[in-house]
Amino acid sequence: MKTLFAFVCSIIFISTNFFCINPPVLYGQEYEKTLVSKDVAIELDAVQTKKGTFIASVMYTDKSEDLRDCQVKFYRSSNNGKSWDSVYSVLAEDIYLRNADPFMSIDSEGNIYVIIMRLPQGFISHLWVYKSTDDGLSWEVAGKPVTGTSFADYAHVLGGNPGEVFAAYTEYNPSPSIIYFTNSTDYAQTWTTPKILMKFSGNFAAVGSDIRWLKGNKIGIAFGDYNHQSTYFTYSNDFGKTWEKLVDLPTITYTVNKVIANKDFEHLGVISHNPHKQNSQIFFSYTDDVNSTWTTKIIENSAAYCEGIIDNNGNYHIVYNDFDNGQSHLTYTYSTDKGKTFYNTQRLFSSSYNGSSNVGEYQSLILGSDNKIYLTYVDWSDKSSVSQIVFPPMLINSAPDKENDNAPMIFPNPADDYIRIKNINDGENCNVEIYSVDGKLVLQSNFVNSDNSINLEKFIPGAYLIQIKLNNQTFIEKFIKK
């Protein structure tokens, strides 16, 4: 299925426990893995605040992934995820028996918002928004966007200007099901009359509604259709007052969707997969801008729970879980060409899978203020606790490709003032790109010197990735500039 599997850790399995014999090493450093919560987690979300604090909201249960007993806790780390404190809980109270599906965002003033499903008896789900104005230390109920007799699900929020919050959610009656948009301008206290983005015929037809900022202060939303096995995308140029015509993305399955975008770049993507399925295909639809044609590819054929980001240099980073032989593999890949090609698929972490179909959106991917990637996830190897892995972007396997003796090779490595590329012949079509470890493109060339050398005199000492495209093949290697 894949040709570039590289294990960053040697593993053995005893029962369902995971043991790392040799810790994985990334760019000469062990990756950082810390425990966030020992709760039996089902879903989660996480953000980094403007002050650098990490906040995680965890949907958990005391009954081994039993959705009939789910509640929500907030955790906070002020030391880059090295340790975490429980700071707030949303528990059963009054008419509300369960609390579920937290999703978080931050406005430009630094206020943190979490939208949560609150479930009374029967087929009813309300949406409440909780707010923190002090970097996650204390929390309060800010507002209640949905309090009717329908079932509101797949709720996402998006912080804007100070006090400005946008939300998208799916409502089941059960028929018809509707994708709604609403917003607040007073710190989530009051909400506008919900605007219908799409109404579906048939029971439980709509699925998901992910909302993100796009370039130019556009708001993008993606959602799926169970009945017609479609994925839709739309965007607004005026903060949700009006919406562009829906685009039917070329996927072939009903889907949970994640919009992958960055306010500094025109290009964007949508990741799609079946909800609560461990053998779903991962679809990736991408476009150069919202007005261009979309293209869709399959990233993985037996996987689930996918997340993605675009970094500050425009590169895509995607993490998902692939499954085989009763094992779950937390897997990472990236693209430097606006999603056209994904390179160097890596398994970050492997364990015996002891989860169930109740497990939902179980991971969160953040590009930290230090340009490292922070992956918060449900650790199935440890009774579904919550852990966080930190690693640099554009992770590669530093071992040479032993399956291809003719692959380009870099020497000397480490290097002083130059590197040479072995196994490039005269007349071969060769493109070379060099990236810093935070994903910034520092050199691009369609040729090398006559002796296949590259001058490094102006490079800052440190680690780099060189990507060589040669005769329709792509090779990636790490080198060190001394």
CSV table of C-alpha atoms in Angstrom, one decimal:
chain,number,residue,atom,x,y,z
A,1,MET,CA,0.0,0.0,0.0
A,2,LYS,CA,2.8,2.4,0.8
A,3,THR,CA,6.4,2.3,-0.5
A,4,LEU,CA,7.9,4.7,2.1
A,5,PHE,CA,7.2,3.3,5.6
A,6,ALA,CA,9.8,4.3,8.1
A,7,PHE,CA,9.5,3.3,11.7
A,8,VAL,CA,11.0,6.0,14.0
A,9,CYS,CA,10.7,3.6,17.0
A,10,SER,CA,11.4,-0.1,17.6
A,11,ILE,CA,8.4,-1.6,19.3
A,12,ILE,CA,7.3,-4.8,20.9
A,13,PHE,CA,3.8,-5.7,22.1
A,14,ILE,CA,2.8,-7.5,25.3
A,15,SER,CA,-1.0,-7.8,25.5
A,16,THR,CA,-2.1,-4.2,24.7
A,17,ASN,CA,0.9,-2.4,26.2
A,18,PHE,CA,3.4,-0.5,24.1
A,19,PHE,CA,7.1,-0.5,24.9
A,20,CYS,CA,9.7,1.7,23.1
A,21,ILE,CA,13.1,0.0,23.1
A,22,ASN,CA,15.0,2.8,21.3
A,23,PRO,CA,13.3,6.3,21.6
A,24,PRO,CA,12.6,7.8,18.2
A,25,VAL,CA,15.2,10.4,17.1
A,26,LEU,CA,14.2,13.4,15.0
A,27,TYR,CA,17.0,15.7,13.7
A,28,GLY,CA,19.3,14.4,16.5
A,29,GLN,CA,16.7,15.0,19.2
A,30,GLU,CA,14.3,12.6,20.9
A,31,TYR,CA,10.7,13.6,20.2
A,32,GLU,CA,8.8,14.9,23.2
A,33,LYS,CA,5.9,12.7,24.4
A,34,THR,CA,3.9,13.7,27.5
A,35,LEU,CA,0.7,12.6,29.2
A,36,VAL,CA,-2.1,15.1,29.2
A,37,SER,CA,-4.8,13.2,30.9
A,38,LYS,CA,-5.5,9.7,32.3
A,39,ASP,CA,-9.2,10.0,31.5
A,40,VAL,CA,-10.7,7.4,29.2
A,41,ALA,CA,-11.0,9.8,26.2
A,42,ILE,CA,-13.3,9.6,23.3
A,43,GLU,CA,-12.8,12.9,21.5
A,44,LEU,CA,-10.7,16.0,22.1
A,45,ASP,CA,-9.5,19.4,20.7
A,46,ALA,CA,-6.6,21.6,21.6
A,47,VAL,CA,-5.3,25.2,20.9
A,48,GLN,CA,-2.3,27.3,21.7
A,49,THR,CA,-3.2,30.7,23.1
A,50,LYS,CA,-1.5,34.0,22.2
A,51,LYS,CA,0.6,33.7,25.4
A,52,GLY,CA,1.9,30.3,24.3
A,53,THR,CA,-0.3,28.3,26.7
A,54,PHE,CA,-1.8,25.0,25.5
A,55,ILE,CA,-5.4,24.2,26.3
A,56,ALA,CA,-7.0,20.8,25.7
A,57,SER,CA,-10.7,20.0,26.0
A,58,VAL,CA,-11.3,16.3,26.4
A,59,MET,CA,-14.6,14.3,26.1
A,60,TYR,CA,-14.2,11.3,28.4
A,61,THR,CA,-16.1,8.6,30.1
A,62,ASP,CA,-15.8,6.4,33.2
A,63,LYS,CA,-17.3,3.4,31.4
A,64,SER,CA,-14.7,2.4,28.8
A,65,GLU,CA,-15.7,4.5,25.8
A,66,ASP,CA,-19.4,4.4,26.7
A,67,LEU,CA,-21.1,7.3,25.1
A,68,ARG,CA,-23.9,7.1,27.7
A,69,ASP,CA,-21.6,8.5,30.3
A,70,CYS,CA,-19.5,11.1,28.6
A,71,GLN,CA,-18.4,14.4,30.2
A,72,VAL,CA,-15.8,17.1,29.3
A,73,LYS,CA,-12.7,18.4,31.1
A,74,PHE,CA,-10.4,21.3,30.2
A,75,TYR,CA,-6.6,20.9,30.7
A,76,ARG,CA,-3.9,23.6,30.7
A,77,SER,CA,-0.2,23.6,30.1
A,78,SER,CA,2.0,26.7,30.5
A,79,ASN,CA,5.3,25.0,29.9
A,80,ASN,CA,5.0,23.9,26.2
A,81,GLY,CA,3.1,20.7,27.1
A,82,LYS,CA,5.6,19.3,29.6
A,83,SER,CA,3.0,19.1,32.3
A,84,TRP,CA,-0.8,19.6,32.4
A,85,ASP,CA,-3.3,20.7,35.0
A,86,SER,CA,-7.1,20.0,35.1
A,87,VAL,CA,-8.7,23.5,35.3
A,88,TYR,CA,-12.5,23.0,34.6
A,89,SER,CA,-15.1,20.3,34.1
A,90,VAL,CA,-18.5,20.3,32.4
A,91,LEU,CA,-20.4,17.6,34.2
A,92,ALA,CA,-23.9,16.2,34.3
A,93,GLU,CA,-26.3,18.7,36.0
A,94,ASP,CA,-30.0,19.6,36.1
A,95,ILE,CA,-31.5,18.1,32.9
A,96,TYR,CA,-28.2,17.4,31.2
A,97,LEU,CA,-27.0,13.8,31.5
A,98,ARG,CA,-24.1,14.0,29.1
A,99,ASN,CA,-21.7,16.5,27.6
A,100,ALA,CA,-19.8,15.8,24.3
A,101,ASP,CA,-17.8,16.9,21.3
A,102,PRO,CA,-15.8,19.9,22.5
A,103,PHE,CA,-14.3,22.2,19.8
A,104,MET,CA,-12.1,25.3,20.5
A,105,SER,CA,-11.0,28.6,19.0
A,106,ILE,CA,-9.5,31.9,20.0
A,107,ASP,CA,-10.4,35.5,19.0
A,108,SER,CA,-7.8,38.2,18.2
A,109,GLU,CA,-8.0,39.5,21.8
A,110,GLY,CA,-6.9,36.1,23.1
A,111,ASN,CA,-10.3,35.0,24.5
A,112,ILE,CA,-10.8,31.2,24.3
A,113,TYR,CA,-14.1,29.7,23.3
A,114,VAL,CA,-15.2,26.1,23.6
A,115,ILE,CA,-18.5,24.8,22.1
A,116,ILE,CA,-20.0,21.7,23.7
A,117,MET,CA,-23.0,19.5,23.1
A,118,ARG,CA,-25.2,19.2,26.2
A,119,LEU,CA,-27.5,16.3,26.1
A,120,PRO,CA,-30.7,15.9,28.1
A,121,GLN,CA,-33.0,12.8,28.0
A,122,GLY,CA,-34.3,11.8,24.6
A,123,PHE,CA,-33.1,12.8,21.1
A,124,ILE,CA,-32.2,16.3,22.0
A,125,SER,CA,-28.8,18.1,21.9
A,126,HIS,CA,-28.2,21.7,22.9
A,127,LEU,CA,-25.0,23.8,22.2
A,128,TRP,CA,-23.4,25.8,24.9
A,129,VAL,CA,-20.3,28.0,24.5
A,130,TYR,CA,-17.8,28.3,27.4
A,131,LYS,CA,-15.3,31.2,27.6
A,132,SER,CA,-12.0,32.1,29.3
A,133,THR,CA,-10.6,35.6,29.3
A,134,ASP,CA,-7.5,34.8,31.4
A,135,ASP,CA,-5.5,32.4,29.3
A,136,GLY,CA,-7.5,29.3,30.3
A,137,LEU,CA,-7.2,29.7,34.1
A,138,SER,CA,-10.9,30.1,34.7
A,139,TRP,CA,-14.0,29.5,32.7
A,140,GLU,CA,-17.7,30.5,32.5
A,141,VAL,CA,-20.7,29.8,30.4
A,142,ALA,CA,-20.7,32.6,27.7
A,143,GLY,CA,-23.9,31.7,25.7
A,144,LYS,CA,-26.2,29.1,24.4
A,145,PRO,CA,-26.5,29.2,20.6
A,146,VAL,CA,-28.9,26.2,20.4
A,147,THR,CA,-31.5,25.3,23.0
A,148,GLY,CA,-34.4,23.9,21.0
A,149,THR,CA,-35.9,20.4,20.7
A,150,SER,CA,-33.7,19.2,17.8
A,151,PHE,CA,-30.4,17.4,17.9
A,152,ALA,CA,-27.5,19.7,17.2
A,153,ASP,CA,-24.2,17.9,16.3
A,154,TYR,CA,-20.8,18.4,14.7
A,155,ALA,CA,-20.5,22.0,16.1
A,156,HIS,CA,-17.4,24.0,15.4
A,157,VAL,CA,-16.5,27.6,16.4
A,158,LEU,CA,-14.2,30.2,14.9
A,159,GLY,CA,-12.8,33.2,16.8
A,160,GLY,CA,-12.5,36.5,14.9
A,161,ASN,CA,-12.1,40.1,16.0
A,162,PRO,CA,-12.4,40.8,19.8
A,163,GLY,CA,-15.7,39.3,21.0
A,164,GLU,CA,-16.5,37.9,17.5
A,165,VAL,CA,-17.3,34.2,17.3
A,166,PHE,CA,-18.7,32.2,14.4
A,167,ALA,CA,-20.2,28.7,14.5
A,168,ALA,CA,-21.4,26.0,12.1
A,169,TYR,CA,-23.3,22.9,13.1
A,170,THR,CA,-25.5,20.1,11.9
A,171,GLU,CA,-29.1,19.8,13.1
A,172,TYR,CA,-31.0,16.5,13.0
A,173,ASN,CA,-34.8,16.3,13.5
A,174,PRO,CA,-34.1,13.6,12.2
A,175,SER,CA,-35.4,14.6,8.8
A,176,PRO,CA,-34.6,16.9,7.2
A,177,SER,CA,-31.0,17.5,8.4
A,178,ILE,CA,-29.7,21.0,8.1
A,179,ILE,CA,-26.2,22.7,8.1
A,180,TYR,CA,-26.5,25.9,10.0
A,181,PHE,CA,-24.3,29.0,10.4
A,182,THR,CA,-24.6,31.5,13.2
A,183,ASN,CA,-22.4,34.2,14.8
A,184,SER,CA,-22.0,36.4,17.9
A,185,THR,CA,-20.4,39.8,18.3
A,186,ASP,CA,-20.7,40.1,22.1
A,187,TYR,CA,-18.3,37.5,23.3
A,188,ALA,CA,-20.7,34.6,22.6
A,189,GLN,CA,-23.5,35.9,24.8
A,190,THR,CA,-26.1,36.3,22.1
A,191,TRP,CA,-26.3,34.7,18.6
A,192,THR,CA,-27.9,35.6,15.3
A,193,THR,CA,-30.8,33.7,13.8
A,194,PRO,CA,-29.1,30.6,12.2
A,195,LYS,CA,-28.6,30.7,8.5
A,196,ILE,CA,-29.3,27.6,6.5
A,197,LEU,CA,-26.3,26.6,4.3
A,198,MET,CA,-27.9,23.4,3.1
A,199,LYS,CA,-31.0,21.3,3.8
A,200,PHE,CA,-30.8,17.5,3.2
A,201,SER,CA,-33.7,15.2,2.6
A,202,GLY,CA,-33.7,11.8,4.3
A,203,ASN,CA,-32.8,10.8,7.9
A,204,PHE,CA,-29.5,11.9,9.2
A,205,ALA,CA,-28.2,12.9,5.7
A,206,ALA,CA,-25.8,15.7,6.7
A,207,VAL,CA,-22.5,15.0,8.4
A,208,GLY,CA,-20.0,17.3,9.8
A,209,SER,CA,-19.4,21.1,9.4
A,210,ASP,CA,-15.9,22.4,9.7
A,211,ILE,CA,-15.3,26.1,9.7
A,212,ARG,CA,-11.9,27.9,9.1
A,213,TRP,CA,-10.4,31.2,8.2
A,214,LEU,CA,-9.2,31.6,4.6
A,215,LYS,CA,-7.0,34.3,3.0
A,216,GLY,CA,-8.6,37.7,2.7
A,217,ASN,CA,-10.8,37.2,5.8
A,218,LYS,CA,-13.0,34.7,4.0
A,219,ILE,CA,-14.7,32.0,6.1
A,220,GLY,CA,-14.7,28.5,4.6
A,221,ILE,CA,-17.1,25.6,5.6
A,222,ALA,CA,-17.1,22.0,4.5
A,223,PHE,CA,-19.6,19.2,5.2
A,224,GLY,CA,-20.7,15.9,3.9
A,225,ASP,CA,-23.9,14.1,2.6
A,226,TYR,CA,-24.6,10.5,3.8
A,227,ASN,CA,-27.2,9.8,1.1
A,228,HIS,CA,-25.4,11.1,-2.0
A,229,GLN,CA,-21.8,10.3,-0.8
A,230,SER,CA,-20.7,13.9,-1.5
A,231,THR,CA,-18.6,16.5,0.2
A,232,TYR,CA,-19.4,20.2,-0.1
A,233,PHE,CA,-17.5,23.4,0.3
A,234,THR,CA,-18.6,27.0,0.4
A,235,TYR,CA,-17.1,30.3,1.6
A,236,SER,CA,-18.2,33.8,2.6
A,237,ASN,CA,-16.6,37.1,1.8
A,238,ASP,CA,-18.6,39.1,4.3
A,239,PHE,CA,-18.3,37.3,7.6
A,240,GLY,CA,-21.2,35.0,7.0
A,241,LYS,CA,-23.8,37.4,5.7
A,242,THR,CA,-23.9,35.7,2.3
A,243,TRP,CA,-22.3,32.5,1.0
A,244,GLU,CA,-21.0,31.5,-2.4
A,245,LYS,CA,-22.5,28.6,-4.4
A,246,LEU,CA,-21.7,25.2,-2.9
A,247,VAL,CA,-18.9,23.3,-4.6
A,248,ASP,CA,-19.4,19.5,-4.8
A,249,LEU,CA,-16.0,18.1,-4.2
A,250,PRO,CA,-15.1,14.9,-6.1
A,251,THR,CA,-15.1,12.4,-3.2
A,252,ILE,CA,-16.9,9.1,-3.3
A,253,THR,CA,-17.9,8.6,0.3
A,254,TYR,CA,-20.0,10.3,3.0
A,255,THR,CA,-17.6,12.2,5.1
A,256,VAL,CA,-16.4,14.1,8.1
A,257,ASN,CA,-14.5,17.0,6.7
A,258,LYS,CA,-11.6,19.2,7.9
A,259,VAL,CA,-10.7,22.4,6.0
A,260,ILE,CA,-7.0,22.9,5.9
A,261,ALA,CA,-6.1,26.6,5.3
A,262,ASN,CA,-3.9,29.4,6.4
A,263,LYS,CA,-4.9,33.1,6.3
A,264,ASP,CA,-1.6,34.0,4.6
A,265,PHE,CA,-2.0,31.7,1.6
A,266,GLU,CA,-4.6,31.3,-1.2
A,267,HIS,CA,-4.3,27.5,-1.5
A,268,LEU,CA,-6.4,25.3,0.7
A,269,GLY,CA,-7.5,21.7,1.1
A,270,VAL,CA,-10.3,19.6,2.6
A,271,ILE,CA,-9.6,16.2,4.2
A,272,SER,CA,-12.5,13.8,4.2
A,273,HIS,CA,-13.1,10.4,5.8
A,274,ASN,CA,-16.0,8.3,7.1
A,275,PRO,CA,-17.0,9.1,10.7
A,276,HIS,CA,-16.3,6.5,13.4
A,277,LYS,CA,-14.8,4.0,11.0
A,278,GLN,CA,-11.3,2.4,11.2
A,279,ASN,CA,-11.2,1.3,7.6
A,280,SER,CA,-12.1,4.5,5.9
A,281,GLN,CA,-10.4,6.0,2.8
A,282,ILE,CA,-8.7,9.3,3.5
A,283,PHE,CA,-9.6,11.8,0.7
A,284,PHE,CA,-7.7,15.0,0.2
A,285,SER,CA,-9.3,17.7,-2.1
A,286,TYR,CA,-7.2,20.7,-2.9
A,287,THR,CA,-7.2,23.9,-4.9
A,288,ASP,CA,-4.9,26.8,-5.6
A,289,ASP,CA,-7.6,29.3,-4.5
A,290,VAL,CA,-11.3,29.2,-3.8
A,291,ASN,CA,-12.1,30.2,-7.5
A,292,SER,CA,-10.0,27.5,-9.1
A,293,THR,CA,-10.7,23.9,-9.9
A,294,TRP,CA,-10.6,21.3,-7.1
A,295,THR,CA,-8.6,18.0,-7.4
A,296,THR,CA,-9.1,15.0,-5.2
A,297,LYS,CA,-6.7,12.2,-4.3
A,298,ILE,CA,-6.7,9.2,-1.9
A,299,ILE,CA,-4.0,9.6,0.7
A,300,GLU,CA,-4.7,6.3,2.5
A,301,ASN,CA,-7.1,3.4,1.9
A,302,SER,CA,-7.6,2.0,5.4
A,303,ALA,CA,-7.4,4.8,8.0
A,304,ALA,CA,-9.3,7.3,10.0
A,305,TYR,CA,-9.2,10.4,12.2
A,306,CYS,CA,-7.3,12.7,10.0
A,307,GLU,CA,-6.1,16.3,10.8
A,308,GLY,CA,-4.1,18.8,8.8
A,309,ILE,CA,-2.5,22.3,8.9
A,310,ILE,CA,-0.7,24.6,6.5
A,311,ASP,CA,2.5,26.1,8.1
A,312,ASN,CA,3.9,29.6,7.8
A,313,ASN,CA,5.7,28.7,4.6
A,314,GLY,CA,2.6,27.2,2.8
A,315,ASN,CA,3.4,23.5,3.3
A,316,TYR,CA,0.7,21.0,4.2
A,317,HIS,CA,1.2,18.7,7.2
A,318,ILE,CA,-1.2,15.8,7.7
A,319,VAL,CA,-1.6,13.2,10.5
A,320,TYR,CA,-3.9,10.2,10.4
A,321,ASN,CA,-4.3,6.7,11.8
A,322,ASP,CA,-3.8,3.8,9.6
A,323,PHE,CA,-4.8,0.3,10.7
A,324,ASP,CA,-3.4,-3.2,9.8
A,325,ASN,CA,-3.4,-6.6,11.7
A,326,GLY,CA,-5.0,-5.2,14.8
A,327,GLN,CA,-2.5,-2.4,15.1
A,328,SER,CA,-3.0,1.4,14.9
A,329,HIS,CA,-0.3,3.6,13.5
A,330,LEU,CA,-0.2,7.3,14.0
A,331,THR,CA,1.1,8.5,10.6
A,332,TYR,CA,2.5,11.7,9.3
A,333,THR,CA,3.1,13.1,5.8
A,334,TYR,CA,3.7,16.5,4.2
A,335,SER,CA,3.5,18.4,0.9
A,336,THR,CA,5.7,21.3,-0.3
A,337,ASP,CA,3.8,21.8,-3.6
A,338,LYS,CA,0.4,22.9,-2.5
A,339,GLY,CA,-0.9,19.4,-2.0
A,340,LYS,CA,0.0,17.9,-5.4
A,341,THR,CA,2.5,15.5,-3.9
A,342,PHE,CA,2.8,14.1,-0.3
A,343,TYR,CA,6.3,12.9,0.7
A,344,ASN,CA,8.0,10.5,3.1
A,345,THR,CA,5.1,8.9,5.0
A,346,GLN,CA,6.2,8.3,8.6
A,347,ARG,CA,4.7,6.2,11.4
A,348,LEU,CA,5.2,8.3,14.5
A,349,PHE,CA,3.7,5.9,17.0
A,350,SER,CA,2.3,2.3,16.9
A,351,SER,CA,0.2,0.3,19.3
A,352,SER,CA,-2.3,-2.5,19.5
A,353,TYR,CA,-5.7,-1.0,18.8
A,354,ASN,CA,-8.2,-1.5,21.7
A,355,GLY,CA,-10.6,1.3,20.7
A,356,SER,CA,-14.1,1.0,19.5
A,357,SER,CA,-16.3,2.6,16.9
A,358,ASN,CA,-17.4,5.1,19.5
A,359,VAL,CA,-14.1,6.9,19.2
A,360,GLY,CA,-14.5,10.1,17.1
A,361,GLU,CA,-12.3,13.1,16.4
A,362,TYR,CA,-9.5,11.8,18.6
A,363,GLN,CA,-6.6,14.1,17.7
A,364,SER,CA,-5.6,17.8,17.3
A,365,LEU,CA,-2.8,19.2,15.2
A,366,ILE,CA,-1.2,22.5,16.1
A,367,LEU,CA,1.8,24.4,14.6
A,368,GLY,CA,3.2,25.9,17.7
A,369,SER,CA,4.7,29.4,18.1
A,370,ASP,CA,8.1,27.6,18.1
A,371,ASN,CA,7.4,26.2,14.7
A,372,LYS,CA,7.2,22.6,16.0
A,373,ILE,CA,4.1,20.4,15.5
A,374,TYR,CA,2.1,19.6,18.6
A,375,LEU,CA,-0.1,16.5,18.1
A,376,THR,CA,-2.5,15.8,20.9
A,377,TYR,CA,-4.2,12.4,20.6
A,378,VAL,CA,-6.0,9.5,22.3
A,379,ASP,CA,-3.4,6.9,23.2
A,380,TRP,CA,-5.1,3.5,22.7
A,381,SER,CA,-2.0,1.8,24.0
A,382,ASP,CA,-2.6,3.3,27.4
A,383,LYS,CA,-6.3,2.7,28.1
A,384,SER,CA,-7.4,5.6,25.9
A,385,SER,CA,-5.6,8.3,27.9
A,386,VAL,CA,-4.6,11.6,26.2
A,387,SER,CA,-0.9,12.2,25.2
A,388,GLN,CA,0.9,14.8,23.2
A,389,ILE,CA,3.8,14.3,20.8
A,390,VAL,CA,6.0,17.2,19.7
A,391,PHE,CA,8.2,17.0,16.6
A,392,PRO,CA,9.7,19.3,13.9
A,393,PRO,CA,7.8,19.7,10.6
A,394,MET,CA,8.9,17.9,7.5
A,395,LEU,CA,10.0,14.9,9.5
A,396,ILE,CA,12.0,12.4,7.4
A,397,ASN,CA,13.7,9.1,7.9
A,398,SER,CA,17.4,10.0,8.0
A,399,ALA,CA,18.5,6.4,6.9
A,400,PRO,CA,19.5,6.1,3.3
A,401,ASP,CA,17.2,4.3,0.8
A,402,LYS,CA,18.7,0.8,0.8
A,403,GLU,CA,16.2,-0.3,-1.8
A,404,ASN,CA,17.6,2.0,-4.5
A,405,ASP,CA,21.4,1.8,-4.9
A,406,ASN,CA,21.1,4.5,-7.7
A,407,ALA,CA,19.3,7.0,-5.5
A,408,PRO,CA,21.1,10.4,-5.2
A,409,MET,CA,23.3,10.6,-2.2
A,410,ILE,CA,24.6,13.7,-0.3
A,411,PHE,CA,28.2,14.0,0.8
A,412,PRO,CA,30.0,15.1,2.8
A,413,ASN,CA,27.5,15.1,5.6
A,414,PRO,CA,27.9,17.0,7.9
A,415,ALA,CA,29.3,19.6,5.4
A,416,ASP,CA,31.2,22.9,5.7
A,417,ASP,CA,31.0,25.0,2.6
A,418,TYR,CA,29.4,22.7,0.0
A,419,ILE,CA,27.7,19.4,-0.6
A,420,ARG,CA,27.9,17.1,-3.6
A,421,ILE,CA,25.1,14.9,-5.0
A,422,LYS,CA,26.2,11.5,-6.1
A,423,ASN,CA,24.4,9.4,-8.8
A,424,ILE,CA,23.3,12.3,-11.1
A,425,ASN,CA,24.3,11.8,-14.7
A,426,ASP,CA,24.8,14.4,-17.4
A,427,GLY,CA,21.6,15.4,-19.1
A,428,GLU,CA,19.3,14.1,-16.4
A,429,ASN,CA,16.3,16.3,-15.5
A,430,CYS,CA,17.1,17.3,-11.9
A,431,ASN,CA,15.4,19.8,-9.6
A,432,VAL,CA,16.8,20.6,-6.2
A,433,GLU,CA,15.0,22.2,-3.3
A,434,ILE,CA,16.5,22.8,0.2
A,435,TYR,CA,14.4,23.5,3.2
A,436,SER,CA,15.2,24.6,6.8
A,437,VAL,CA,13.7,22.3,9.4
A,438,ASP,CA,10.8,24.7,10.0
A,439,GLY,CA,9.7,24.2,6.4
A,440,LYS,CA,11.1,27.4,4.8
A,441,LEU,CA,12.4,27.0,1.3
A,442,VAL,CA,16.0,28.4,1.2
A,443,LEU,CA,17.2,27.2,-2.2
A,444,GLN,CA,15.6,26.1,-5.4
A,445,SER,CA,17.4,25.2,-8.6
A,446,ASN,CA,16.8,23.3,-11.8
A,447,PHE,CA,20.5,22.4,-12.0
A,448,VAL,CA,23.7,21.8,-10.0
A,449,ASN,CA,27.2,22.7,-10.9
A,450,SER,CA,29.3,20.6,-13.3
A,451,ASP,CA,30.7,18.7,-10.4
A,452,ASN,CA,27.2,18.3,-8.9
A,453,SER,CA,28.0,20.6,-6.0
A,454,ILE,CA,25.9,23.1,-4.1
A,455,ASN,CA,27.5,26.1,-2.3
A,456,LEU,CA,26.5,26.3,1.4
A,457,GLU,CA,28.7,29.3,2.4
A,458,LYS,CA,25.7,31.5,3.0
A,459,PHE,CA,23.7,28.9,4.9
A,460,ILE,CA,23.3,29.2,8.7
A,461,PRO,CA,24.7,26.2,10.6
A,462,GLY,CA,22.0,23.6,11.3
A,463,ALA,CA,19.9,20.9,9.9
A,464,TYR,CA,18.4,21.0,6.4
A,465,LEU,CA,16.3,18.8,4.1
A,466,ILE,CA,17.3,18.4,0.5
A,467,GLN,CA,14.5,17.3,-1.9
A,468,ILE,CA,15.8,16.0,-5.3
A,469,LYS,CA,13.4,15.4,-8.2
A,470,LEU,CA,15.1,13.2,-10.7
A,471,ASN,CA,13.6,11.5,-13.7
A,472,ASN,CA,10.0,11.6,-12.3
A,473,GLN,CA,11.2,10.3,-8.9
A,474,THR,CA,11.5,12.3,-5.6
A,475,PHE,CA,14.3,11.7,-3.1
A,476,ILE,CA,14.6,13.4,0.3
A,477,GLU,CA,17.6,13.4,2.6
A,478,LYS,CA,18.7,15.4,5.7
A,479,PHE,CA,22.1,17.0,5.9
A,480,ILE,CA,23.9,19.2,8.5
A,481,LYS,CA,25.6,22.4,7.7
A,482,LYS,CA,28.5,22.8,10.2
